[in-house]
Coordinates of C-alpha atoms and ligand atoms in Angstrom, one line a residue:
M1 CA 0.1 0.0 -0.1
R2 CA 0.7 3.1 -1.0
T3 CA 1.8 6.2 2.3
V4 CA -1.0 9.1 2.6
S5 CA 2.5 11.5 2.1
E6 CA 3.1 8.9 -0.9
H7 CA 0.3 9.6 -2.9
Q8 CA -0.2 13.4 -2.5
K9 CA 3.1 13.8 -4.2
V10 CA 1.9 11.1 -6.8
V11 CA -1.6 13.9 -7.2
A12 CA 0.4 17.2 -6.6
G13 CA 2.9 16.0 -9.6
L14 CA 0.4 15.1 -12.0
L15 CA -1.0 19.8 -11.9
T16 CA 1.7 22.1 -13.4
R17 CA 0.8 26.1 -12.9
P18 CA -1.0 27.9 -15.2
A19 CA 0.6 30.5 -17.4
P20 CA -0.1 33.9 -16.1
V21 CA -2.9 36.0 -17.3
Q22 CA -2.9 39.8 -16.5
V23 CA -6.5 40.4 -15.5
P24 CA -8.8 43.4 -14.9
L25 CA -9.0 44.3 -10.7
E26 CA -12.1 43.1 -8.9
Q27 CA -10.7 39.6 -11.2
A28 CA -7.7 39.1 -9.2
A29 CA -8.3 38.9 -6.0
G30 CA -7.1 35.7 -4.2
R31 CA -5.3 35.5 -6.8
A32 CA -1.2 34.9 -6.4
L33 CA 0.4 37.5 -7.9
A34 CA 2.7 36.3 -10.8
A35 CA 5.1 38.7 -11.8
D36 CA 7.0 41.4 -9.1
L37 CA 5.2 44.7 -9.3
V38 CA 7.1 47.4 -9.7
A39 CA 5.8 50.6 -9.1
A40 CA 6.2 53.0 -12.2
R41 CA 4.9 56.1 -10.4
P42 CA 5.8 57.4 -6.7
L43 CA 3.4 56.4 -3.6
P44 CA 2.1 59.7 -2.9
A45 CA 2.6 60.9 -6.7
F46 CA 3.1 64.7 -5.3
D47 CA 3.8 66.5 -1.9
N48 CA 0.1 67.0 -0.3
S49 CA -0.9 67.9 3.2
A50 CA -1.8 65.7 6.1
M51 CA -4.4 67.6 7.9
D52 CA -7.3 70.9 6.7
G53 CA -6.1 73.5 7.5
Y54 CA -3.1 76.1 6.5
A55 CA 0.2 75.6 4.2
V56 CA 2.3 78.3 5.5
R57 CA 6.3 78.7 5.0
A58 CA 8.1 77.1 8.9
E59 CA 9.3 81.0 9.2
D60 CA 7.0 82.3 8.9
V61 CA 5.0 80.7 11.8
A62 CA 7.8 80.2 14.8
G63 CA 6.7 82.2 17.5
A64 CA 3.8 81.9 16.9
G65 CA 1.9 80.7 20.6
A66 CA -1.1 81.5 22.3
E67 CA 0.1 85.0 24.4
H68 CA 1.5 86.2 21.0
P69 CA -0.3 84.2 17.5
V70 CA 1.0 85.1 14.1
V71 CA -1.3 86.8 11.3
L72 CA -1.5 85.8 8.2
P73 CA -3.5 86.9 4.6
V74 CA -5.2 83.9 2.9
A75 CA -4.1 83.7 -0.8
E76 CA -5.3 80.7 -1.7
D77 CA -8.0 78.2 -1.0
V78 CA -6.3 75.1 -1.4
P79 CA -9.4 72.1 -1.9
A80 CA -7.9 68.3 -2.3
G81 CA -7.8 68.1 -6.4
R82 CA -7.0 71.2 -6.7
V83 CA -4.3 70.9 -10.5
D84 CA -3.9 74.9 -10.3
G85 CA -2.8 75.9 -7.4
P86 CA -0.3 78.5 -7.3
P87 CA 3.0 79.5 -5.1
L88 CA 2.4 80.1 -1.5
A89 CA 4.7 84.1 -1.6
P90 CA 6.5 84.7 1.6
G91 CA 4.1 86.0 4.7
T92 CA 1.5 84.6 3.4
A93 CA -0.7 81.1 4.0
H94 CA -3.8 78.9 1.9
R95 CA -6.5 77.2 2.5
I96 CA -5.6 73.6 2.4
M97 CA -7.1 70.3 3.0
T98 CA -6.6 66.7 2.9
G99 CA -4.6 65.5 0.5
A100 CA -3.9 68.7 -1.8
P101 CA -1.0 69.5 -3.7
M102 CA 1.0 71.6 -1.2
P103 CA 1.8 74.7 -2.8
A104 CA 5.3 75.5 -4.2
G105 CA 7.0 77.3 -1.1
A106 CA 5.1 76.5 1.7
D107 CA 6.8 73.1 3.6
A108 CA 4.5 73.4 6.7
V109 CA 0.8 72.8 7.7
V110 CA -0.5 74.1 10.9
Q111 CA -4.2 71.6 11.1
V112 CA -7.1 74.3 11.9
E113 CA -7.8 73.1 15.0
A114 CA -4.2 75.3 15.7
T115 CA -6.5 78.8 14.3
D116 CA -9.3 80.8 14.4
G117 CA -9.9 78.8 10.8
G118 CA -10.1 82.6 8.8
T119 CA -11.0 82.3 5.0
T120 CA -9.4 86.0 4.0
T121 CA -7.0 86.1 7.7
V122 CA -5.9 83.9 9.8
T123 CA -5.2 83.6 13.2
I124 CA -2.2 80.6 13.8
R125 CA -2.3 79.5 17.8
E126 CA 1.6 77.5 17.2
S127 CA 4.2 76.9 15.6
R128 CA 5.3 74.4 12.8
E129 CA 8.3 72.8 12.2
P130 CA 9.0 72.7 8.3
G131 CA 7.4 69.3 7.2
K132 CA 5.4 69.0 9.4
H133 CA 1.8 67.8 8.6
V134 CA 2.8 66.8 4.8
R135 CA 3.0 63.7 2.8
S136 CA 6.0 63.9 0.8
A137 CA 6.2 61.9 -2.7
G138 CA 7.5 58.6 -3.0
E139 CA 7.8 58.2 1.0
D140 CA 4.8 55.0 0.7
V141 CA 7.1 53.0 -2.7
R142 CA 9.6 55.2 -4.8
A143 CA 9.2 55.1 -8.3
G144 CA 10.7 52.1 -9.6
D145 CA 10.3 49.8 -6.7
T146 CA 9.0 46.5 -6.1
A147 CA 6.1 47.1 -4.1
L148 CA 4.8 44.1 -3.6
P149 CA 6.9 40.8 -5.0
A150 CA 6.3 37.8 -7.2
G151 CA 4.1 35.4 -5.3
V152 CA 2.0 37.5 -2.8
V153 CA -1.4 36.8 -2.8
L154 CA -3.6 39.5 -3.6
G155 CA -6.5 40.2 -1.1
S156 CA -8.3 43.4 0.7
A157 CA -5.0 45.5 1.3
Q158 CA -2.3 44.3 -2.3
L159 CA -5.7 45.1 -4.0
G160 CA -5.9 48.5 -2.9
L161 CA -2.0 49.4 -3.8
V162 CA -2.2 48.3 -6.9
A163 CA -4.9 50.5 -7.6
A164 CA -3.2 53.1 -5.9
L165 CA 0.1 53.0 -8.5
G166 CA -2.4 53.4 -10.6
E167 CA -3.0 49.7 -12.4
P168 CA -6.6 49.2 -14.2
T169 CA -5.1 45.4 -13.8
V170 CA -2.7 43.6 -12.8
A171 CA -0.6 39.7 -13.5
V172 CA -2.5 36.6 -12.0
V173 CA -1.9 32.3 -11.9
P174 CA -5.6 32.5 -13.2
P175 CA -7.7 29.1 -11.8
L176 CA -7.2 25.6 -12.9
R177 CA -10.2 24.7 -14.9
V178 CA -11.8 21.7 -13.4
L179 CA -13.8 18.9 -13.4
V180 CA -16.3 17.1 -12.0
L181 CA -17.4 13.5 -13.1
S182 CA -19.1 11.0 -10.6
T183 CA -20.7 8.0 -11.6
G184 CA -22.5 5.4 -10.9
S185 CA -25.9 3.5 -12.0
E186 CA -28.1 4.2 -8.4
L187 CA -28.0 7.8 -8.9
V188 CA -31.3 10.3 -9.5
E189 CA -30.4 14.3 -9.7
P190 CA -32.3 15.5 -6.5
G191 CA -36.0 16.2 -6.4
Q192 CA -36.4 13.9 -8.5
P193 CA -38.5 10.7 -7.2
L194 CA -36.3 8.1 -6.1
Q195 CA -37.4 4.3 -6.3
H196 CA -36.5 1.2 -4.3
G197 CA -32.4 1.2 -4.6
Q198 CA -31.4 4.1 -6.0
I199 CA -29.9 7.2 -4.3
H200 CA -29.8 11.0 -5.2
E201 CA -26.3 12.4 -6.4
S202 CA -24.7 14.7 -3.8
N203 CA -20.9 13.6 -5.2
G204 CA -20.6 16.0 -7.7
I205 CA -22.1 19.9 -6.1
M206 CA -20.1 19.0 -2.8
L207 CA -16.9 18.4 -4.6
A208 CA -17.5 21.0 -7.3
S209 CA -18.3 23.0 -4.4
A210 CA -14.6 21.9 -3.2
V211 CA -12.6 22.7 -5.6
R212 CA -13.7 26.7 -6.0
A213 CA -13.4 27.3 -2.8
A214 CA -9.9 26.4 -2.9
G215 CA -9.7 28.7 -5.2
A216 CA -9.6 27.2 -9.1
D217 CA -12.7 26.3 -11.4
A218 CA -14.9 23.9 -11.0
E219 CA -18.2 22.4 -14.1
Q220 CA -19.8 20.0 -12.7
L221 CA -20.9 17.2 -15.8
H222 CA -23.6 15.3 -15.6
F223 CA -23.5 12.4 -13.4
V224 CA -23.2 8.9 -15.9
A225 CA -24.1 4.8 -15.3
D226 CA -21.8 2.4 -14.6
D227 CA -21.0 2.3 -18.3
V228 CA -17.5 2.6 -20.1
T229 CA -19.4 4.4 -23.3
A230 CA -21.0 6.7 -21.3
F231 CA -18.5 7.7 -19.1
H232 CA -16.0 8.3 -21.3
A233 CA -18.8 10.2 -24.1
A234 CA -18.9 12.4 -21.7
L235 CA -15.4 12.7 -21.1
Q236 CA -13.1 12.8 -23.7
P237 CA -14.9 15.7 -26.1
R238 CA -13.9 18.5 -22.9
L239 CA -10.3 17.4 -22.1
A240 CA -9.3 20.0 -24.2
E241 CA -10.4 22.4 -22.7
V242 CA -9.4 21.4 -18.5
D243 CA -7.0 21.0 -16.5
L244 CA -7.6 18.7 -14.2
V245 CA -10.4 16.1 -14.3
I246 CA -11.3 15.0 -10.7
T247 CA -13.8 11.3 -10.7
S248 CA -15.5 10.0 -8.0
G249 CA -17.7 6.5 -7.9
G250 CA -16.0 3.1 -9.6
V251 CA -12.6 2.1 -7.9
S252 CA -12.5 0.1 -5.4
A253 CA -12.7 -4.2 -5.8
G254 CA -16.3 -5.3 -6.8
A255 CA -17.5 -4.8 -10.7
Y256 CA -18.8 -2.4 -12.6
E257 CA -16.4 0.1 -11.0
V258 CA -17.0 2.3 -14.3
V259 CA -13.5 4.5 -13.5
K260 CA -11.4 2.0 -13.0
D261 CA -12.7 -0.8 -16.5
A262 CA -12.5 2.9 -18.0
L263 CA -9.0 3.5 -17.1
T264 CA -7.4 1.5 -16.5
G265 CA -4.4 0.7 -19.2
Q266 CA -4.6 4.4 -20.4
G267 CA -2.7 5.6 -18.2
V268 CA -4.1 6.0 -15.4
E269 CA -3.0 4.0 -11.9
F270 CA -4.8 2.2 -9.3
V271 CA -3.8 2.0 -6.1
K272 CA -4.5 1.8 -2.0
V273 CA -3.4 4.2 -0.2
A274 CA -2.9 3.5 3.6
M275 CA -5.6 4.8 4.6
Q276 CA -9.8 5.8 6.6
P277 CA -11.5 6.8 5.1
G278 CA -10.1 7.1 1.5
M279 CA -7.8 3.6 0.4
P280 CA -9.2 2.7 -3.0
Q281 CA -7.6 5.7 -5.0
G282 CA -6.6 6.4 -8.9
A283 CA -4.3 9.5 -9.8
G284 CA -2.8 9.7 -13.6
R285 CA -3.3 11.0 -17.2
L286 CA -5.9 10.5 -19.9
D287 CA -4.9 11.6 -23.4
G288 CA -2.0 13.9 -21.3
V289 CA -4.8 15.9 -19.1
P290 CA -4.3 15.0 -14.9
V291 CA -6.9 12.6 -13.3
V292 CA -8.1 11.7 -9.8
T293 CA -10.5 9.2 -9.4
L294 CA -11.9 9.5 -5.6
P295 CA -13.6 6.9 -4.2
G296 CA -17.1 7.2 -4.4
N297 CA -18.6 7.0 -0.5
P298 CA -18.8 10.9 -0.6
V299 CA -16.9 11.4 3.4
S300 CA -14.3 8.9 1.5
S301 CA -14.3 11.4 -1.9
L302 CA -14.9 14.7 0.2
V303 CA -11.8 13.0 2.7
S304 CA -10.2 12.9 -0.2
F305 CA -10.1 15.0 -1.6
E306 CA -8.8 17.7 1.4
V307 CA -5.7 15.4 1.4
F308 CA -4.6 15.2 -1.8
L309 CA -6.1 17.8 -3.9
R310 CA -7.3 20.6 -2.0
P311 CA -3.2 21.5 -1.7
A312 CA -2.1 20.3 -5.0
I313 CA -5.2 22.7 -6.8
R314 CA -4.4 25.5 -4.7
S315 CA -0.2 24.9 -4.7
A316 CA -0.4 24.9 -9.0
M317 CA -1.8 28.1 -8.7
G318 CA 0.9 29.4 -6.1
L319 CA -1.3 29.6 -2.9
P320 CA -0.8 28.4 0.5
P321 CA -2.0 24.0 -0.2
G322 CA -2.0 24.0 4.0
R323 CA -5.0 23.5 6.2
H324 CA -4.2 25.7 9.7
V325 CA -3.5 22.8 11.7
V326 CA -4.1 22.8 15.4
R327 CA -3.0 20.3 18.1
A328 CA -6.1 19.4 20.6
R329 CA -6.0 17.1 23.2
L330 CA -8.7 14.5 23.2
S331 CA -11.7 15.0 25.1
E332 CA -12.4 10.8 24.4
P333 CA -10.2 7.9 23.7
L334 CA -10.4 7.3 20.3
D335 CA -10.0 4.0 18.3
S336 CA -8.0 4.3 15.3
P337 CA -6.7 0.5 13.0
A338 CA -3.1 -0.4 12.6
G339 CA -0.7 0.7 9.6
R340 CA -4.3 3.3 8.7
R341 CA -3.9 6.7 8.6
Q342 CA -6.7 8.0 9.9
F343 CA -8.9 11.2 9.1
R344 CA -11.9 11.4 12.3
R345 CA -14.9 14.4 11.4
G346 CA -14.3 16.0 14.7
V347 CA -15.0 19.3 16.6
L348 CA -12.1 21.7 18.1
D349 CA -14.2 23.6 21.1
R350 CA -11.7 26.1 20.5
A351 CA -12.5 28.1 23.7
T352 CA -10.3 24.5 25.8
G353 CA -8.3 23.3 23.0
T354 CA -9.7 20.0 23.5
V355 CA -11.4 17.8 19.9
H356 CA -13.4 14.8 20.3
A357 CA -14.4 13.1 16.6
M358 CA -18.4 13.4 15.7
G359 CA -19.9 10.1 14.8
P360 CA -18.5 6.9 13.9
P361 CA -15.6 6.4 10.9
A362 CA -17.6 4.8 8.9
S363 CA -18.1 6.4 5.8
H364 CA -21.0 7.1 4.5
F365 CA -21.7 9.5 7.6
L366 CA -22.4 13.0 6.3
R367 CA -24.3 14.3 8.1
W368 CA -21.0 13.8 11.1
M369 CA -19.0 15.6 8.4
A370 CA -21.3 18.7 7.9
T371 CA -21.3 18.9 10.9
S372 CA -17.8 19.0 12.1
N373 CA -15.2 21.3 11.7
C374 CA -12.1 19.6 11.3
L375 CA -10.6 16.5 10.3
L376 CA -8.3 14.2 13.1
D377 CA -5.3 13.4 11.7
L378 CA -4.2 10.6 13.1
P379 CA -1.2 8.9 12.2
E380 CA -0.6 5.5 10.4
D381 CA 0.8 4.1 13.8
A382 CA -1.6 4.5 16.1
V383 CA -4.6 2.2 18.0
H384 CA -5.8 3.7 21.6
L385 CA -5.4 6.9 21.7
A386 CA -5.8 7.3 25.7
E387 CA -8.6 10.4 26.8
G388 CA -6.2 14.0 26.7
T389 CA -4.0 12.8 23.8
E390 CA -2.5 15.5 22.0
V391 CA -3.4 14.4 17.9
D392 CA -3.1 17.2 15.0
A393 CA -6.6 18.9 13.4
W394 CA -6.9 20.2 10.6
L395 CA -9.3 23.1 9.7
I396 CA -12.0 22.9 7.8
D397 CA -15.0 25.9 9.0
Ligands
LIG1 P1 -18.4 3.2 -5.5 O1 -17.1 4.2 -4.9 O2 -19.3 3.2 -6.8 O3 -19.1 1.4 -5.2 O4 -19.7 4.0 -3.8 C1 -18.9 4.1 -2.5 C2 -20.3 3.7 -2.5 O5 -21.1 5.9 -2.6 C3 -21.9 4.1 -2.4 O6 -22.8 3.2 -1.7 C4 -21.9 4.7 -3.8 O7 -24.1 4.5 -4.2 C5 -21.9 5.7 -3.1 N1 -21.5 7.2 -4.4 C6 -21.2 6.9 -5.3 N2 -21.3 7.9 -5.2 C7 -21.8 8.6 -5.6 C8 -22.7 10.3 -5.8 N3 -22.0 10.8 -6.6 N4 -24.0 10.7 -4.4 C9 -24.1 10.2 -3.2 N5 -23.2 8.4 -2.7 C10 -22.6 7.9 -4.4
LIG2 MG1 -20.4 3.5 -7.8

């Protein structure tokens, strides 16, 4: 049997980083920056006022104090956005607003609170050092600086900076295009009535939404029956347009294993991985396109996605691959199969730092998974874990 980490490497090795694309900023959130962002202009672009107040020459207000204020004529009004402000004549003040350009000749701003707020003359009650309340050009970013290095994940602050530097678009690693295909002759669309022996299809939406939550694009193909011809007919026409195919079902040891039957000898290898749930796995390429085949039991499918595909997809897109993992103490004892790395659904109580397993290990208990907030990662050699044992909990909420 393959270990979990061996199969993780096989799956990760199938995916390659998509070529960078230049996208409008509103499409860039959550993507990795594909190239250094070099500032074409400084930020701020010009010296400007940090306060609402009066632009002055520091030497003109040098002696100002509460007992002996300085009175200056107000020669100009400079709101933010004024582009034709004249220079400041010695012995005068310009009323100026936050973000407005400093007039040539002014070297300090006295905020309005230290004045009488006058509009024809202004009475100034405090002196100011040169440079006071002035934001100087380039003090945040100089032209030619690497404002953000390649690889940074673009969140709100990063996108704000890109926009402030005047760039309408940015080079990012685009999302992988992923096809999701469920298999099973028992499957029926939710909303449709069931005959005895049929079930509602649930892996498709579950895996497609997991792909999207990982930051990639997903398309959910209509599920197919356990029929090799139908399987190929669904997949073949779409292969050329995608970066990854994920299937569910049809890979275990029974008969009618459609995915195994269709892909064995076609470049996809079917293996057993020493884990629970999720022992039967497959990975490889079909006509050059990466294919990862997950088991059909819903919990096995989603846990396998978490363990193998989510990190591989994210690292191919330059995003941090791993879930946040915390060490937490078991609030009750737990048994685990020898020789298999077990992923139990769990609930972490953040207040106490303890975890407990949600439901039994079997892989059809979807409700337990849907009400858990972590996966307990129990080592292969663990057999009996006493209450209080520290385990790794992958935070999946
Ligand atoms: P398989 O891996 O195809 O042998 O399926 C294992 C179990 O998972 C069976 O009980 C299937 O009915 C169930 N199963 C497989 N695919 C799906 C699916 N897409 N939605 C819900 N259950 C499924
Ligand atoms: Mg099946």
